[in-house]
């Protein structure tokens, strides 16, 4: 990923990287000529890669279009080139510059990378961005209009529901999902809903108070 | 993560034809992406086949006395389904015990059955221990190393990694079957006895459905899971029970242990200890003792024997 960025910054592609990118060599097949031609074209164009996929029986070649991925984030549709191994978290933070979504454990344990997908909280670090087309993604940036805070955000400020704030975007999004399903949660409901979000400052007591205060608003 | 080809399958046939050696299936992705990020395998998959794009594979419905769950049904959906909670409580409790709420929103029942083992030697970053599960000439590091979370019921081909799934023991207790694109397999035969794999699935085979027959009336079910942190951890020991009581005594019992054997372990001695008796505390205690009778713990996991015994007793009395 850092390689990709470096390449973008330099604005040039080395011969080695060009060859690496030009063809997915599967099962010892040769680089497809369409791939070579396509890789020379403009960057944002829809290109087609020739991939030889080994399937039982005779070897067959399938055309895998590498198209622009449409991502709907906070109601806004972005069209961008997404590589298969990019996580949603990487695209949000590094490509769309929506750095409100955090990243920490990278293995689906801490909840810092939480986003809402079709209203359901998920780990963006364990989601491939290319699989997010036609899904409605919501990040912390989508909550406030830039002037007025969302009532949940306000409740967290009023109830000291954060210390360093790194886990807060994820926790606020889980709270939003919880309250939209269950507007009057009990403390147990809140604890259960937030079980996947770790706060290293250990501010859980105030976080739960903030969620209950947000529910009361 | 390294680069790979990503294929969206729109039908089961399409998914299967794109699969093969060196290809991987992705559904919820919570196990696979962890495996890919930590690079625990000597080789990276060439292609990843996304089956989330196959329509209508996330159903939970009952048909002719059989619960049918599509492979893409998420663990949250199963845990929250009133149908599953009412009649198949052990499965609902097991699905609810997996990971954290966010993981349950992503993880599917098919993936929970097919996940790779959690042995820390197997999972070490960059394949630091090229163990026998990946390398036929390798050894089992857990056997001579730290085996506190490993099997107490023997090894499979020399590997003592424990079965990590929570839903698998519940499904064994409920006598479920797994439907693939090729066959229908009893869940007990689905979990493999081969060292390199966790299921009997062929390279071009995927789980499409899980079928659970309706338990007889009077069947009491439970699923208990012991773990360090209740919110997120994998099981250290778990037990699923389905006990049919007729006229005050136990007519049939299925008691299955999870996370303490290479596959979900059917504690038949414990089942026999219950049959024909009324459930009392002392009978449950006896069954607990019987459940771990055949245990052969290693250096660091002897604690699992009394722990599992207590868990079985509690599950029977639950």
XYZ file of C-alpha atoms in Angstrom:
535
model
C 0.000 0.000 0.000
C 2.796 2.390 0.838
C 4.377 1.349 -2.431
C 1.273 2.481 -4.252
C 1.376 5.839 -2.559
C 5.037 6.335 -3.297
C 4.373 5.565 -6.928
C 1.555 8.092 -7.035
C 3.745 10.727 -5.467
C 6.596 10.133 -7.876
C 4.172 10.102 -10.776
C 6.115 7.395 -12.512
C 6.087 3.660 -12.592
C 9.242 1.629 -12.537
C 9.715 -1.159 -15.057
C 9.571 -3.795 -12.341
C 6.322 -2.439 -10.890
C 4.846 -2.043 -14.347
C 5.467 -5.683 -15.102
C 4.193 -6.696 -11.698
C 0.977 -4.731 -12.189
C 0.427 -5.584 -15.815
C -0.590 -9.180 -15.466
C -1.736 -11.496 -12.742
C 0.195 -14.551 -13.691
C -1.867 -17.447 -12.549
C -0.815 -21.031 -12.996
C 2.210 -20.038 -15.049
C 0.205 -18.392 -17.834
C 1.763 -15.643 -19.933
C 0.947 -11.961 -19.506
C -2.087 -11.118 -21.603
C -1.466 -8.628 -24.364
C -4.675 -6.754 -23.539
C -3.299 -6.164 -20.078
C -0.135 -4.630 -21.483
C -2.096 -2.393 -23.795
C -4.553 -1.464 -21.104
C -1.899 -0.614 -18.569
C -0.536 2.008 -20.960
C -3.882 3.800 -21.114
C -5.064 6.685 -18.950
C -5.128 5.841 -15.261
C -8.794 6.303 -14.478
C -10.095 4.423 -17.492
C -11.897 1.127 -17.120
C -9.395 -1.490 -18.121
C -9.509 -5.201 -18.557
C -6.994 -7.646 -17.278
C -6.509 -11.066 -18.774
C -6.418 -13.659 -16.088
C -5.916 -17.330 -16.615
C -7.852 -19.163 -13.977
C -7.147 -22.806 -13.418
C -10.376 -24.731 -13.284
C -10.932 -28.481 -13.487
C -10.869 -29.498 -17.126
C -9.306 -27.481 -19.911
C -7.611 -24.235 -18.897
C -9.758 -21.269 -19.709
C -9.039 -17.593 -19.828
C -11.487 -15.156 -18.329
C -11.581 -11.421 -18.739
C -11.769 -9.734 -15.375
C -12.754 -6.107 -15.802
C -10.993 -3.800 -13.416
C -13.644 -1.187 -13.098
C -14.021 1.873 -10.988
C -15.659 1.109 -7.671
C -18.572 3.249 -6.603
C -18.571 3.857 -2.883
C -21.394 5.673 -1.157
C -20.021 7.281 1.955
C -22.200 9.558 4.075
C -24.636 9.908 1.181
C -21.961 11.014 -1.267
C -20.940 8.709 -4.109
C -17.242 8.443 -4.870
C -15.942 6.711 -7.947
C -12.399 5.501 -7.631
C -9.996 2.800 -8.615
C -9.876 0.262 -5.847
C -7.425 -2.602 -5.766
C -8.717 -5.963 -4.611
C -6.556 -6.066 -1.497
C -7.508 -2.633 -0.183
C -9.588 -2.646 2.941
C -12.487 -0.256 3.360
C -10.540 1.355 6.191
C -7.575 2.055 3.918
C -9.789 3.603 1.243
C -11.682 5.755 3.739
C -8.565 7.033 5.469
C -5.969 7.175 2.724
C -7.976 7.770 -0.440
C -11.060 9.670 0.708
C -9.122 11.294 3.568
C -11.917 10.561 6.021
C -9.565 10.045 8.934
C -12.302 10.138 11.568
C -12.442 6.375 11.158
C -9.476 5.055 13.102
C -7.296 1.993 12.776
C -5.534 0.085 15.492
C -5.534 -3.681 15.908
C -6.182 -4.495 12.212
C -7.668 -7.847 13.176
C -11.264 -7.167 14.126
C -10.784 -7.011 17.858
C -10.705 -3.383 19.000
C -13.541 -1.592 17.188
C -11.580 1.625 16.445
C -12.317 1.172 12.731
C -16.095 0.781 13.156
C -18.298 2.157 10.368
C -21.967 1.588 9.638
C -22.759 -0.444 6.551
C -26.447 -0.200 5.699
C -26.925 0.905 9.312
C -25.130 -2.080 10.844
C -21.822 -1.551 12.664
C -18.921 -3.484 11.146
C -15.126 -3.473 11.217
C -13.840 -1.500 8.218
C -10.403 -3.108 8.666
C -11.847 -6.553 7.973
C -13.876 -5.486 4.927
C -12.564 -5.349 1.385
C -13.461 -2.023 -0.218
C -14.245 -3.642 -3.544
C -17.072 -5.566 -1.851
C -18.745 -2.379 -0.629
C -20.436 -1.288 -3.850
C -24.141 -0.568 -3.541
C -23.802 -0.394 0.236
C -24.493 2.696 2.237
C -21.439 3.451 4.347
C -21.609 5.904 7.185
C -18.606 7.261 9.041
C -18.279 9.646 11.979
C -17.926 12.539 9.517
C -21.510 11.973 8.390
C -23.073 12.634 11.780
C -22.640 16.348 12.150
C -23.377 18.968 9.489
C -20.179 20.781 10.444
C -21.988 23.359 12.555
C -24.274 21.519 14.949
C -23.146 18.350 16.641
C -25.245 15.212 16.505
C -27.141 14.685 19.817
C -25.002 11.600 20.528
C -21.794 13.602 20.066
C -23.203 16.317 22.326
C -24.095 13.735 24.972
C -20.535 12.357 24.903
C -19.106 15.842 25.459
C -21.540 16.654 28.252
C -20.924 13.354 30.052
C -17.156 13.143 29.594
C -17.578 10.023 27.472
C -14.020 10.160 26.186
C -10.471 10.769 27.255
C -8.036 10.430 24.372
C -10.910 10.016 21.918
C -9.385 7.357 19.681
C -12.163 4.821 20.269
C -14.899 7.481 20.237
C -15.834 7.513 16.510
C -16.468 3.768 16.628
C -18.350 3.930 19.895
C -20.554 6.794 18.699
C -21.438 4.887 15.515
C -22.319 1.746 17.495
C -24.433 3.976 19.745
C -26.209 5.397 16.709
C -27.004 1.892 15.425
C -28.158 0.806 18.880
C -30.433 3.800 19.415
C -32.003 3.547 15.985
C -33.034 -0.028 16.814
C -33.678 0.400 20.513
C -34.366 4.029 21.516
C -34.639 3.164 25.221
C -31.799 0.779 25.985
C -31.027 -0.501 29.453
C -27.497 -0.364 30.796
C -27.155 -4.065 29.952
C -28.191 -3.411 26.332
C -25.575 -0.662 26.087
C -22.854 -2.859 27.569
C -23.708 -5.666 25.167
C -23.831 -3.406 22.112
C -20.450 -1.861 22.950
C -18.775 -5.179 23.764
C -16.697 -5.048 20.577
C -15.262 -1.564 21.149
C -12.232 -1.275 23.374
C -11.396 1.962 25.212
C -7.775 1.885 26.301
C -8.305 4.834 28.634
C -10.825 2.698 30.508
C -13.545 5.333 30.351
C -16.347 2.778 30.126
C -18.381 4.159 33.014
C -18.667 7.583 31.398
C -19.185 6.066 27.943
C -22.191 4.115 29.194
C -23.495 7.233 30.962
C -23.096 9.171 27.698
C -25.029 6.577 25.696
C -27.839 6.529 28.246
C -27.893 10.345 28.215
C -28.031 10.333 24.413
C -30.971 7.937 24.569
C -32.763 10.267 26.942
C -32.361 13.229 24.545
C -1.995 -7.606 2.273
C -0.459 -8.788 -0.943
C -2.265 -8.535 -4.240
C -4.780 -11.082 -5.405
C -7.490 -11.401 -8.000
C -10.965 -10.798 -6.653
C -13.896 -12.554 -8.248
C -17.521 -11.769 -7.410
C -19.598 -14.903 -7.902
C -23.267 -14.477 -8.706
C -24.227 -18.133 -8.389
C -22.921 -21.137 -6.450
C -21.883 -22.776 -9.739
C -19.893 -19.705 -10.716
C -18.164 -19.632 -7.320
C -17.285 -23.288 -7.474
C -15.931 -23.152 -11.007
C -13.627 -20.286 -10.029
C -12.359 -22.195 -7.009
C -9.567 -24.736 -6.792
C -6.197 -25.213 -5.189
C -4.666 -21.902 -4.190
C -7.995 -20.069 -4.236
C -9.899 -18.887 -1.203
C -13.551 -18.175 -0.498
C -14.616 -14.979 1.237
C -17.965 -14.425 2.939
C -17.836 -12.460 6.196
C -14.086 -12.182 5.779
C -13.291 -11.939 9.477
C -11.206 -15.122 9.481
C -9.758 -14.925 5.964
C -8.581 -11.302 6.156
C -6.893 -12.034 9.476
C -5.106 -14.969 7.863
C -4.048 -12.860 4.870
C -2.909 -9.880 6.928
C -0.748 -11.975 9.216
C 0.543 -14.051 6.269
C 0.446 -17.292 8.214
C 0.508 -19.503 5.132
C 3.650 -20.180 3.101
C 1.785 -19.213 -0.100
C -0.700 -16.436 -0.740
C -3.975 -17.284 -2.507
C -3.977 -16.304 -6.177
C -7.622 -15.444 -6.164
C -10.376 -14.751 -3.703
C -13.902 -15.689 -4.635
C -16.559 -13.516 -3.035
C -19.749 -15.446 -2.352
C -21.539 -12.549 -0.626
C -22.729 -11.561 -4.095
C -24.767 -14.764 -4.459
C -28.388 -13.751 -3.870
C -30.752 -15.482 -1.430
C -28.197 -17.412 0.558
C -28.778 -15.784 3.933
C -32.185 -17.232 4.797
C -33.318 -18.703 8.122
C -36.504 -20.710 7.647
C -38.254 -23.836 8.789
C -39.569 -26.324 6.266
C -41.160 -29.680 7.107
C -39.718 -29.822 10.606
C -36.220 -28.884 9.476
C -34.520 -25.568 10.182
C -32.692 -24.406 7.078
C -30.039 -21.742 7.366
C -28.340 -20.343 4.284
C -24.552 -20.331 4.515
C -24.475 -16.520 4.336
C -26.801 -15.958 7.313
C -24.816 -13.888 9.784
C -24.287 -14.991 13.364
C -26.248 -11.914 14.551
C -29.213 -12.915 12.415
C -29.126 -16.445 13.835
C -28.679 -15.261 17.423
C -31.589 -12.823 17.095
C -33.971 -15.024 15.091
C -37.020 -15.808 17.219
C -37.436 -19.108 15.350
C -33.924 -20.234 16.284
C -34.201 -18.902 19.834
C -37.503 -20.729 20.427
C -36.727 -24.181 19.094
C -32.975 -24.381 18.602
C -31.806 -22.509 21.676
C -28.343 -24.118 21.819
C -27.581 -22.818 18.331
C -28.893 -19.322 19.118
C -26.809 -19.216 22.301
C -23.730 -20.488 20.481
C -24.107 -17.917 17.684
C -24.546 -15.219 20.323
C -21.353 -16.340 22.082
C -19.116 -15.844 19.036
C -16.680 -12.917 19.207
C -18.074 -9.432 19.660
C -21.322 -7.922 18.296
C -19.486 -6.397 15.325
C -17.905 -9.726 14.434
C -21.313 -11.382 14.629
C -22.677 -8.745 12.252
C -20.035 -9.778 9.717
C -19.357 -13.482 10.330
C -21.548 -16.115 8.714
C -22.570 -19.599 9.853
C -20.699 -21.147 6.916
C -17.544 -19.289 7.852
C -17.871 -20.161 11.513
C -17.841 -23.846 10.567
C -14.953 -23.504 8.095
C -12.624 -21.186 10.041
C -9.014 -22.148 10.562
C -7.697 -23.210 13.953
C -6.504 -20.619 16.481
C -3.347 -22.440 17.609
C -0.842 -19.660 18.283
C 1.984 -21.524 16.586
C -0.160 -22.025 13.486
C -1.265 -18.360 13.586
C 2.176 -16.857 14.170
C 2.910 -13.961 11.820
C 4.740 -14.625 8.546
C 4.540 -18.377 9.167
C 7.196 -18.101 11.865
C 6.542 -21.700 12.881
C 6.214 -23.682 9.678
C 4.252 -26.303 11.558
C 2.943 -29.669 10.451
C -0.444 -28.268 9.429
C 1.313 -26.401 6.607
C 4.422 -28.440 6.085
C 4.258 -32.255 5.973
C 7.834 -32.461 7.282
C 7.089 -30.059 10.148
C 6.406 -30.771 13.789
C 3.699 -29.757 16.245
C 5.199 -26.924 18.261
C 2.313 -26.922 20.716
C 3.084 -30.487 21.713
C 6.473 -29.442 23.099
C 5.677 -25.786 23.700
C 2.880 -23.817 25.357
C -0.271 -25.861 24.923
C -2.580 -24.206 27.429
C -5.362 -23.698 24.864
C -4.976 -26.990 23.044
C -6.734 -30.328 22.844
C -7.166 -32.573 25.860
C -8.622 -35.317 23.685
C -5.646 -36.275 21.578
C -4.233 -35.157 18.270
C -5.142 -35.422 14.614
C -2.143 -36.649 12.669
C 0.088 -35.278 15.434
C -1.487 -31.776 15.586
C -3.180 -30.843 18.858
C -4.875 -27.612 17.730
C -8.423 -27.363 19.081
C -11.571 -26.832 17.040
C -12.342 -23.100 17.418
C -15.988 -23.005 16.302
C -18.795 -22.256 18.746
C -21.645 -23.147 16.421
C -20.147 -26.537 15.483
C -20.622 -28.180 18.926
C -24.157 -26.767 19.114
C -24.937 -28.161 15.670
C -23.505 -31.576 16.625
C -25.702 -31.568 19.743
C -28.691 -30.801 17.506
C -27.725 -33.523 15.004
C -27.451 -31.073 12.108
C -26.271 -31.641 8.535
C -24.189 -29.482 6.261
C -25.247 -29.094 2.642
C -22.577 -28.296 0.071
C -22.755 -27.924 -3.683
C -21.882 -31.630 -3.912
C -23.443 -33.483 -1.010
C -25.166 -33.454 2.349
C -22.883 -34.421 5.233
C -23.684 -35.050 8.887
C -21.988 -32.295 10.871
C -19.991 -34.882 12.838
C -18.390 -36.077 9.601
C -17.951 -32.545 8.277
C -15.282 -31.557 10.767
C -12.241 -33.260 9.417
C -9.762 -35.798 10.705
C -7.100 -34.516 8.303
C -4.232 -32.515 9.749
C -4.037 -29.876 7.032
C -7.727 -28.955 6.905
C -10.537 -28.131 9.277
C -13.361 -29.523 7.136
C -13.856 -32.292 4.599
C -14.650 -29.749 1.877
C -12.885 -30.329 -1.428
C -11.090 -27.424 -3.109
C -14.092 -26.797 -5.337
C -16.754 -27.236 -2.707
C -18.537 -24.671 -0.560
C -21.121 -24.857 2.199
C -24.502 -23.709 0.935
C -26.855 -24.575 3.787
C -27.046 -25.926 7.320
C -30.015 -28.135 8.201
C -31.152 -28.811 11.742
C -33.950 -31.289 12.462
C -36.512 -30.063 14.965
C -35.616 -31.436 18.422
C -38.178 -33.745 20.059
C -40.548 -32.025 22.432
C -39.169 -32.057 25.945
C -35.617 -31.477 24.728
C -33.677 -29.128 26.941
C -30.793 -27.357 25.253
C -27.910 -25.290 26.489
C -24.630 -23.865 25.275
C -22.008 -22.693 27.734
C -18.687 -21.160 26.808
C -15.745 -20.376 29.019
C -13.372 -17.650 27.871
C -11.087 -15.053 29.413
C -12.940 -11.938 28.268
C -16.638 -12.547 27.805
C -16.951 -9.915 25.106
C -14.593 -11.123 22.453
C -12.489 -14.211 23.076
C -12.536 -17.590 21.458
C -13.671 -20.467 23.640
C -11.204 -22.045 26.036
C -13.798 -24.750 26.619
C -17.431 -24.958 25.581
C -20.259 -27.437 25.881
C -23.511 -27.853 24.000
C -26.274 -30.120 25.288
C -29.581 -31.419 23.955
C -31.241 -33.592 26.570
C -34.640 -35.159 25.965
C -36.549 -35.871 29.135
C -39.571 -38.198 28.979
C -41.617 -39.012 32.083
C -39.066 -37.460 34.392
C -36.057 -39.405 33.150
C -33.562 -38.784 30.387
C -34.578 -40.646 27.218
C -31.869 -39.258 24.964
C -28.899 -36.978 25.419
C -26.276 -35.419 23.216
C -23.411 -33.692 24.983
C -20.735 -32.094 22.827
C -17.537 -30.367 23.890
C -15.985 -27.552 21.870
C -12.461 -26.077 21.875
C -10.952 -28.997 23.840
C -10.472 -31.455 20.960
C -9.409 -31.204 17.312
C -13.087 -31.621 16.350
C -16.314 -31.059 18.304
C -16.075 -33.928 20.803
C -19.140 -36.012 21.503
C -18.939 -37.012 25.179
C -20.784 -40.323 24.790
C -19.780 -41.514 28.261
C -21.503 -38.497 29.746
C -24.578 -39.166 27.604
C -24.708 -42.767 28.870
C -24.311 -41.556 32.434
C -27.503 -39.526 32.035
C -29.750 -41.925 30.154
C -32.572 -43.450 32.156
C -31.970 -41.184 35.120
C -33.692 -38.119 36.490
C -31.471 -35.062 36.344
C -30.160 -34.191 39.759
C -27.032 -32.431 40.880
C -25.226 -35.694 41.638
C -26.205 -37.202 38.258
C -24.948 -34.069 36.510
C -21.727 -34.297 38.500
C -21.286 -37.941 37.431
C -21.920 -37.012 33.809
C -19.340 -34.255 34.090
C -16.790 -36.724 35.387
C -17.678 -39.160 32.604
C -17.320 -36.426 29.972
C -13.615 -35.950 30.724
C -12.867 -39.606 31.509
C -10.868 -40.087 28.318
C -8.941 -36.808 28.612
C -5.189 -36.914 28.048
C -4.050 -33.372 28.787
C -0.567 -32.060 28.018
C 1.864 -30.105 30.175
C -0.013 -26.803 30.351
C -3.669 -27.699 29.868
C -4.491 -30.055 32.725
C -6.692 -27.246 34.098
C -9.058 -27.843 31.193
C -10.133 -31.180 32.670
C -11.840 -29.892 35.852
C -12.959 -26.766 33.967
C -14.717 -28.789 31.284
C -16.160 -31.158 33.872
C -17.712 -28.215 35.717
C -18.996 -26.711 32.479
C -20.725 -29.984 31.532
C -22.341 -30.194 34.945
C -23.593 -26.620 34.705
C -24.911 -27.117 31.178
C -26.862 -30.223 32.237
C -28.411 -28.349 35.152
C -29.041 -25.189 33.087
